[in-house]
Coordinates of C-alpha atoms in Angstrom, one line a residue:
X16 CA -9.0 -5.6 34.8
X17 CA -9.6 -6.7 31.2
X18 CA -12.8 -4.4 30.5
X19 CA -11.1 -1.2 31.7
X20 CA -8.3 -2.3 29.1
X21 CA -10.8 -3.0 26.2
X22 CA -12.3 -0.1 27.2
X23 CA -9.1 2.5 27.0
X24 CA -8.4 0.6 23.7
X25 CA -11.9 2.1 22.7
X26 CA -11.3 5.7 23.7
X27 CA -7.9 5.8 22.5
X28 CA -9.8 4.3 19.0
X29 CA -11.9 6.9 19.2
X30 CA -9.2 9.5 19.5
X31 CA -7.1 8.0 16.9
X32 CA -10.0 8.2 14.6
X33 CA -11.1 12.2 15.3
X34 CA -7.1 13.0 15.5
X35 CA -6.4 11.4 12.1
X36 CA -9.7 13.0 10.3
X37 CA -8.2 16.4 11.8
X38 CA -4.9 15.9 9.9
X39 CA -6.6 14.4 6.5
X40 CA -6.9 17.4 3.9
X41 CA -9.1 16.6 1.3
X42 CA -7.4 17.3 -2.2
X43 CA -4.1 18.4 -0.6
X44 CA -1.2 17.6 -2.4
X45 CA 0.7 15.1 0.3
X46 CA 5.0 14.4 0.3
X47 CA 6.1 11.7 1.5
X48 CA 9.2 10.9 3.2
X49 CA 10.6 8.1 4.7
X50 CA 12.3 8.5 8.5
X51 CA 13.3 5.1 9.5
X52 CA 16.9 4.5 10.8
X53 CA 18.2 3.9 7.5
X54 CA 16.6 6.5 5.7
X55 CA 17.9 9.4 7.8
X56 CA 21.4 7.9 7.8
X57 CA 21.0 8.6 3.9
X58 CA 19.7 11.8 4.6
X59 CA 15.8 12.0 5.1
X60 CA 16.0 14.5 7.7
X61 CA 18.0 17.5 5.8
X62 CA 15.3 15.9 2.9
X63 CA 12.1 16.5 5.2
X64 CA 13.7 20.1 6.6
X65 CA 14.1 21.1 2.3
X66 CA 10.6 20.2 1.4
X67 CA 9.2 21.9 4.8
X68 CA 11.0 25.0 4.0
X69 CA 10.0 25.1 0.4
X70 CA 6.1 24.5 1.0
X71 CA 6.8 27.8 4.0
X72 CA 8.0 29.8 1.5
X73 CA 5.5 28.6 -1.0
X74 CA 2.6 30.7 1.1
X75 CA 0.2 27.3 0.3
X76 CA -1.8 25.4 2.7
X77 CA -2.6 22.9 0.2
X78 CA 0.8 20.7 0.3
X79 CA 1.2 18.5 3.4
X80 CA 4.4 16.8 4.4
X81 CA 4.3 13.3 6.0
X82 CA 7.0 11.1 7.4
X83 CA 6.8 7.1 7.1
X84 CA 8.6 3.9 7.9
X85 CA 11.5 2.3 6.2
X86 CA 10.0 0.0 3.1
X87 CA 13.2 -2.0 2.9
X88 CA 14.4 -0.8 -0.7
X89 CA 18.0 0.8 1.2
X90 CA 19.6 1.2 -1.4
X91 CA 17.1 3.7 -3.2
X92 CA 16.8 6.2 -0.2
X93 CA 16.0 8.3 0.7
X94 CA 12.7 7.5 -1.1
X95 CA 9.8 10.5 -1.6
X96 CA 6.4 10.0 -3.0
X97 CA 4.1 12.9 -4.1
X98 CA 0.9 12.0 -3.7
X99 CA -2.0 14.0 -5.8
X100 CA -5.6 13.5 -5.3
X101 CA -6.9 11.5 -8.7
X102 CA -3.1 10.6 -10.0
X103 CA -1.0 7.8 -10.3
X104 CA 1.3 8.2 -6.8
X105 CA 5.0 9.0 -8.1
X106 CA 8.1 7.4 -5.9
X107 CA 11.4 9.2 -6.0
X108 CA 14.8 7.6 -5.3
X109 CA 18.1 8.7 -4.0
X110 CA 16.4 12.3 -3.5
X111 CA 18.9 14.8 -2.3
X112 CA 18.9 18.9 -1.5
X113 CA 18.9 19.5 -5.2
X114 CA 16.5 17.0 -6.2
X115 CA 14.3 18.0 -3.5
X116 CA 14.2 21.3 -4.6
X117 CA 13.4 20.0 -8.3
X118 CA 10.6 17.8 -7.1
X119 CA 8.8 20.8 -5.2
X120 CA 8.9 23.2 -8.1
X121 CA 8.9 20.8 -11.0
X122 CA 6.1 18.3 -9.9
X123 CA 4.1 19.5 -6.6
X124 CA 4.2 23.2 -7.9
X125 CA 4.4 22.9 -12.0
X126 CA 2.4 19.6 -11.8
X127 CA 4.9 17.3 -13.9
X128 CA 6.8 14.4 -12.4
X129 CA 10.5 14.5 -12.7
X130 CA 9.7 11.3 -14.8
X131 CA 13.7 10.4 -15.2
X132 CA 14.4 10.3 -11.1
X133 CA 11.2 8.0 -10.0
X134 CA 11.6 4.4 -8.8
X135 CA 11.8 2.4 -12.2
X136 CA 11.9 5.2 -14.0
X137 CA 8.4 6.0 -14.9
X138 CA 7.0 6.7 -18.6
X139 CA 6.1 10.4 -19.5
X140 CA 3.5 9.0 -21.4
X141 CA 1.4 7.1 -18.5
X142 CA -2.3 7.4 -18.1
X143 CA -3.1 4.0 -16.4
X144 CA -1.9 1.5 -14.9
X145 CA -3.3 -2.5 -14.7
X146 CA -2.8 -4.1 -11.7
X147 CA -3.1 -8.2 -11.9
X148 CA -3.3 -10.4 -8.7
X149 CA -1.0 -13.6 -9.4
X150 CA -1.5 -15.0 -6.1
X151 CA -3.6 -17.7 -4.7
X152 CA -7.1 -18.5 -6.5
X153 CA -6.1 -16.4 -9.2
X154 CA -3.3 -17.7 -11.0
X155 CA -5.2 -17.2 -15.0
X156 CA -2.0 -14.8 -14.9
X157 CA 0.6 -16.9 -16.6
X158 CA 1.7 -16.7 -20.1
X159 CA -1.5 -16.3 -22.2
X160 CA -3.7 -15.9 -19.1
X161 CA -5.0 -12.5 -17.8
X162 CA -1.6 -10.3 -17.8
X163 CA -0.9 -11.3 -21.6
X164 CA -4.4 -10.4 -22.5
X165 CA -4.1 -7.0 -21.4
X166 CA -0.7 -6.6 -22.9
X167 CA -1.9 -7.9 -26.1
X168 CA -5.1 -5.6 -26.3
X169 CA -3.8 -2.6 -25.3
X170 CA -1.4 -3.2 -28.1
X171 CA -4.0 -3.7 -30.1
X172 CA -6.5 -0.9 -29.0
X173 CA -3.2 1.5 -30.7
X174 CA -2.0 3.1 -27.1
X175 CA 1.0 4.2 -27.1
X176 CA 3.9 2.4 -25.3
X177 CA 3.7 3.4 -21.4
X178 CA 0.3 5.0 -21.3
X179 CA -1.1 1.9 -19.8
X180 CA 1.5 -0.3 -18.6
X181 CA 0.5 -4.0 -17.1
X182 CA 2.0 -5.1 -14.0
X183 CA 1.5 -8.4 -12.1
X184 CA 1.9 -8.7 -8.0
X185 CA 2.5 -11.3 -6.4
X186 CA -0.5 -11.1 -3.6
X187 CA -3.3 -8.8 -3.1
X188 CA -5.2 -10.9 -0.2
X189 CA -9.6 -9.7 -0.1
X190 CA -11.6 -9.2 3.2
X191 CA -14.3 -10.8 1.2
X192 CA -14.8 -13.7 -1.1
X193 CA -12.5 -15.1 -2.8
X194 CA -12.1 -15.4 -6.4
X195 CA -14.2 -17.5 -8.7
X196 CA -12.6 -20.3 -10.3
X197 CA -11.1 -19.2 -13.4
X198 CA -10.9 -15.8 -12.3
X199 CA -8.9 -13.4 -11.5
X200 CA -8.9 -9.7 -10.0
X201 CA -7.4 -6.3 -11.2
X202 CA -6.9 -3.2 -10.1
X203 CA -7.2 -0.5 -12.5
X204 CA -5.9 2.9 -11.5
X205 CA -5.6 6.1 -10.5
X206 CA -9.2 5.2 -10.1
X207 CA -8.6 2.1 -8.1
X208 CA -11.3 -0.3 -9.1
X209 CA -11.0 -3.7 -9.0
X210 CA -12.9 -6.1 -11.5
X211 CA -13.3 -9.8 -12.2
X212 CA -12.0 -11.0 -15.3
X213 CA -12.5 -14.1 -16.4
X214 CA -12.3 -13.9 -20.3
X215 CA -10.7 -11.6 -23.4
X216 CA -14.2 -9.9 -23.8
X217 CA -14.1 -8.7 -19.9
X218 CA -10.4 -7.2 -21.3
X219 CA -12.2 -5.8 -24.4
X220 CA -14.9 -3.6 -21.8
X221 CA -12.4 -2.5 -19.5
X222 CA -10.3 -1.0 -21.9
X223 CA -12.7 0.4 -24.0
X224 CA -15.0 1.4 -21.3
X225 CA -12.5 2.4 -18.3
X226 CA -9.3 3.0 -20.1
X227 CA -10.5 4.7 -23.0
X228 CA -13.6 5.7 -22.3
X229 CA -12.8 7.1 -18.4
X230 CA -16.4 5.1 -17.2
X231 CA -16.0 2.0 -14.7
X232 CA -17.8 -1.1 -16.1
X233 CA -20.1 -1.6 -13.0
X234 CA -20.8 -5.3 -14.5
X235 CA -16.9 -6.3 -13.6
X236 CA -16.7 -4.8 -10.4
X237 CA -15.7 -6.2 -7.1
X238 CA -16.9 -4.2 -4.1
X239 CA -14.0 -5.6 -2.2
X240 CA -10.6 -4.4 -0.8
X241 CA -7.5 -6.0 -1.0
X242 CA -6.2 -5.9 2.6
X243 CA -3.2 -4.8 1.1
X244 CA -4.4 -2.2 -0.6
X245 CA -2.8 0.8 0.8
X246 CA 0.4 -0.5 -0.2
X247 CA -0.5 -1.5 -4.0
X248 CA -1.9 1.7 -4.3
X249 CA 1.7 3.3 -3.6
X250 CA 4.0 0.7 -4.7
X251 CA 2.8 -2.1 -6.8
X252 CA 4.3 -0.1 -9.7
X253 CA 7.8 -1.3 -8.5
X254 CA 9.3 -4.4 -9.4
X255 CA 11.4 -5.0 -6.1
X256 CA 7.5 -4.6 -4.3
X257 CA 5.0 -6.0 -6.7
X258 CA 7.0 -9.4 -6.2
X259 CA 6.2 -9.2 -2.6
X260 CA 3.5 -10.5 -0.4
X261 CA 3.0 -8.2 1.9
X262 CA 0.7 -9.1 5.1
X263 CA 2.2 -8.2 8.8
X264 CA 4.3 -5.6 7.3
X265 CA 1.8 -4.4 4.6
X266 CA 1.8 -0.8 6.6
X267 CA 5.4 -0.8 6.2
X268 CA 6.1 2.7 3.8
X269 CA 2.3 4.0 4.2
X270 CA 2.4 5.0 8.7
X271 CA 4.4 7.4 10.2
X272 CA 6.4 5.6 13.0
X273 CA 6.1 8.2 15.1
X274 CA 2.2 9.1 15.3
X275 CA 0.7 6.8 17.7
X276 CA -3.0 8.1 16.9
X277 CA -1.9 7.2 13.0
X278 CA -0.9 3.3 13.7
X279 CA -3.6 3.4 15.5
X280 CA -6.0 4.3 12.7
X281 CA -4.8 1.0 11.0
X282 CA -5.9 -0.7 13.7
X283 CA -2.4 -1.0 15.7
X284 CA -2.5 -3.1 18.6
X285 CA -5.9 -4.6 17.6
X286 CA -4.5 -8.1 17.7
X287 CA -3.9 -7.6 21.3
X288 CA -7.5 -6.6 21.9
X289 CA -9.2 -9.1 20.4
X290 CA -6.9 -11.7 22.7
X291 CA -8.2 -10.0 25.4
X292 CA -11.4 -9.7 24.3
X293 CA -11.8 -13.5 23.7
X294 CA -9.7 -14.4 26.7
X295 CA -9.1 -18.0 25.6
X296 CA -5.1 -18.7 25.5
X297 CA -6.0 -22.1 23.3
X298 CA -7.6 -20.1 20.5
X299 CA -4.7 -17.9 20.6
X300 CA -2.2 -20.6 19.9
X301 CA -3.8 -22.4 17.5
X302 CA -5.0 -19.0 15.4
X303 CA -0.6 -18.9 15.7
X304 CA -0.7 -22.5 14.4
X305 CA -2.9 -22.1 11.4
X306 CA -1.1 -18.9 10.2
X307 CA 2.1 -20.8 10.1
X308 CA 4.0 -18.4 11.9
X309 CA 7.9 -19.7 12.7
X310 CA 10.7 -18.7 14.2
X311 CA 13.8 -16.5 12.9
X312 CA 16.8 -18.1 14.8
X313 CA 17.3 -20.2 11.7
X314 CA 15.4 -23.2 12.2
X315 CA 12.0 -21.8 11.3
X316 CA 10.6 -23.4 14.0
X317 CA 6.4 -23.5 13.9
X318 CA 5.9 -21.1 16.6
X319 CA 2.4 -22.1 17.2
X320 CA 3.6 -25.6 18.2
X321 CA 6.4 -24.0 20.6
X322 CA 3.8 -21.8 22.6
X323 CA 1.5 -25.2 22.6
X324 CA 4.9 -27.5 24.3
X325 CA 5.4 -24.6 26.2
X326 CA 1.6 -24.4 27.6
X327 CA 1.5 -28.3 28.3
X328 CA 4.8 -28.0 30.5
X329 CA 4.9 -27.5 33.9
X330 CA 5.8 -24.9 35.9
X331 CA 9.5 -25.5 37.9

């Protein structure tokens, strides 16, 4: 029974992977809007129908329109990002008909944001953004660590207020190793490389080099990616996300909810293949154990130590 499973898992991998590379243009212009519950109940569906209309009648096959899950900021939908191949990815709140309208011929047609209706209100001015980590094994982000430095030196370096604004998340989380002590990682983008830095001088380089200059500082790089990087690239601009961590729900705002090939892609149901693949129910619970996973009836309960009580009991 279990290697036919494994092995539909693998074909339907395999599917996911050709299906999503068939919906992938490269250099299209992609809009974004959200379709959970909430979403369309403020509206995301008249929203998705404008935009769909407006790239019709636009004649271009360059502009693709993509639905994705609720990110939890309700009050702010419907939400709409316009993602452009090279830029900064811009997040619209409380988009209606009108707006919509605006958005398509102002920004994904005339190529300039509607700066005063994004999410926080983005600068006109913005060229960059900095990126820190502040979570664990990189806390140099404090007051007069990492964050200040780059504050201070932009400052200093004469760019104007907003070109190159310096944000701080709470948790970025790396497939490979972890920080040096002392260290810390950030993310500079649209170009989305990640360095080490570990003193004012590694500021000075990036911003003279990368910033200013537009070349990467191959020295300070970190051929690693932040397994939430997907969502930092989209939202870490945003106060109400950059103070997340975001793990189990770090999809949340990138997948459409509706495209199984898609969730897929990012390695949906995974977890439940690798269970069956290793076909050891101990492992299981104490991989539940050591992620500290607890319940949500109010007690936060360690679940790992529930499914371990309810292993040792036995059967009525």
């Amino acid at each position: 029974m279990e290697p036919k499973i494994l092995s539909a898992y693998q074909d339907l991998l395999n599917q996911a992977e050709q299906k999503f590379a068939e919906e992938q243009r490269p250099g299209a212009i992609r809009i974004q809007v959200g379709s959970a519950t909430c979403e369309n109940a403020a509206g995301a569906q008249e929203i998705w129908e404008e935009f769909r209309r407006h790239i019709e009648l636009s004649g271009r096959n360059d502009i693709v329109l993509h639905s994705t899950g609720c990110t939890g900021r309700c009050s702010r939908e419907p939400i709409v990002g316009v993602l452009v191949n090279g830029q900064i990815p811009v997040k619209y709140e409380l988009v209606d008909r009108t707006l919509a309208h605006e958005i398509f011929a102002k920004h994904v047609i005339g190529g300039v944001p509607v700066y005063e209706k994004t999410l926080d209100k983005l600068s006109s001015n913005l060229k960059h953004q900095v990126i820190v980590c502040q979570g664990q094994g990189t806390r140099r982000t404090v007051i007069g660590g990492v964050h200040t430095w780059f504050e201070e030196k932009i400052a200093a370096a004469g760019i104007a207020d907003g070109e190159v604004p310096v944000y701080s998340v709470n948790y970025m989380g790396f497939k490979g190793t972890r920080p040096a002590a002392g260290e810390s990682r950030v993310l500079i983008r649209p170009m989305n490389i990640l360095y080490r830095i570990s003193t004012p001088k590694d500021v000075d380089e990036v911003i003279q080099n990368h910033v200013l200059g537009g070349k990467p500082v191959e020295h300070l790089r970190v051929e690693d990616e932040p397994i939430t990087k997907g969502f930092i690239d989209l939202y870490s601009d945003v106060s109400f996300f950059r103070r997340q961590s975001r793990i189990a729900l770090r999809k949340a705002g990138l997948v459409d909810p509706e495209n199984l090939f898609e969730y897929i892609h990012y390695r949906g149901f995974s977890a439940l293949e690798m269970v069956l693949r290793r076909n050891d129910p101990e492992w299981v619970v104490n991989e539940v154990t050591l992620a500290k996973l607890r319940g949500r009836g109010g007690g936060g309960f360690s679940t790992g130590m529930k499914w371990a009580l309810a292993r040792k009991a036995k059967e009525q």
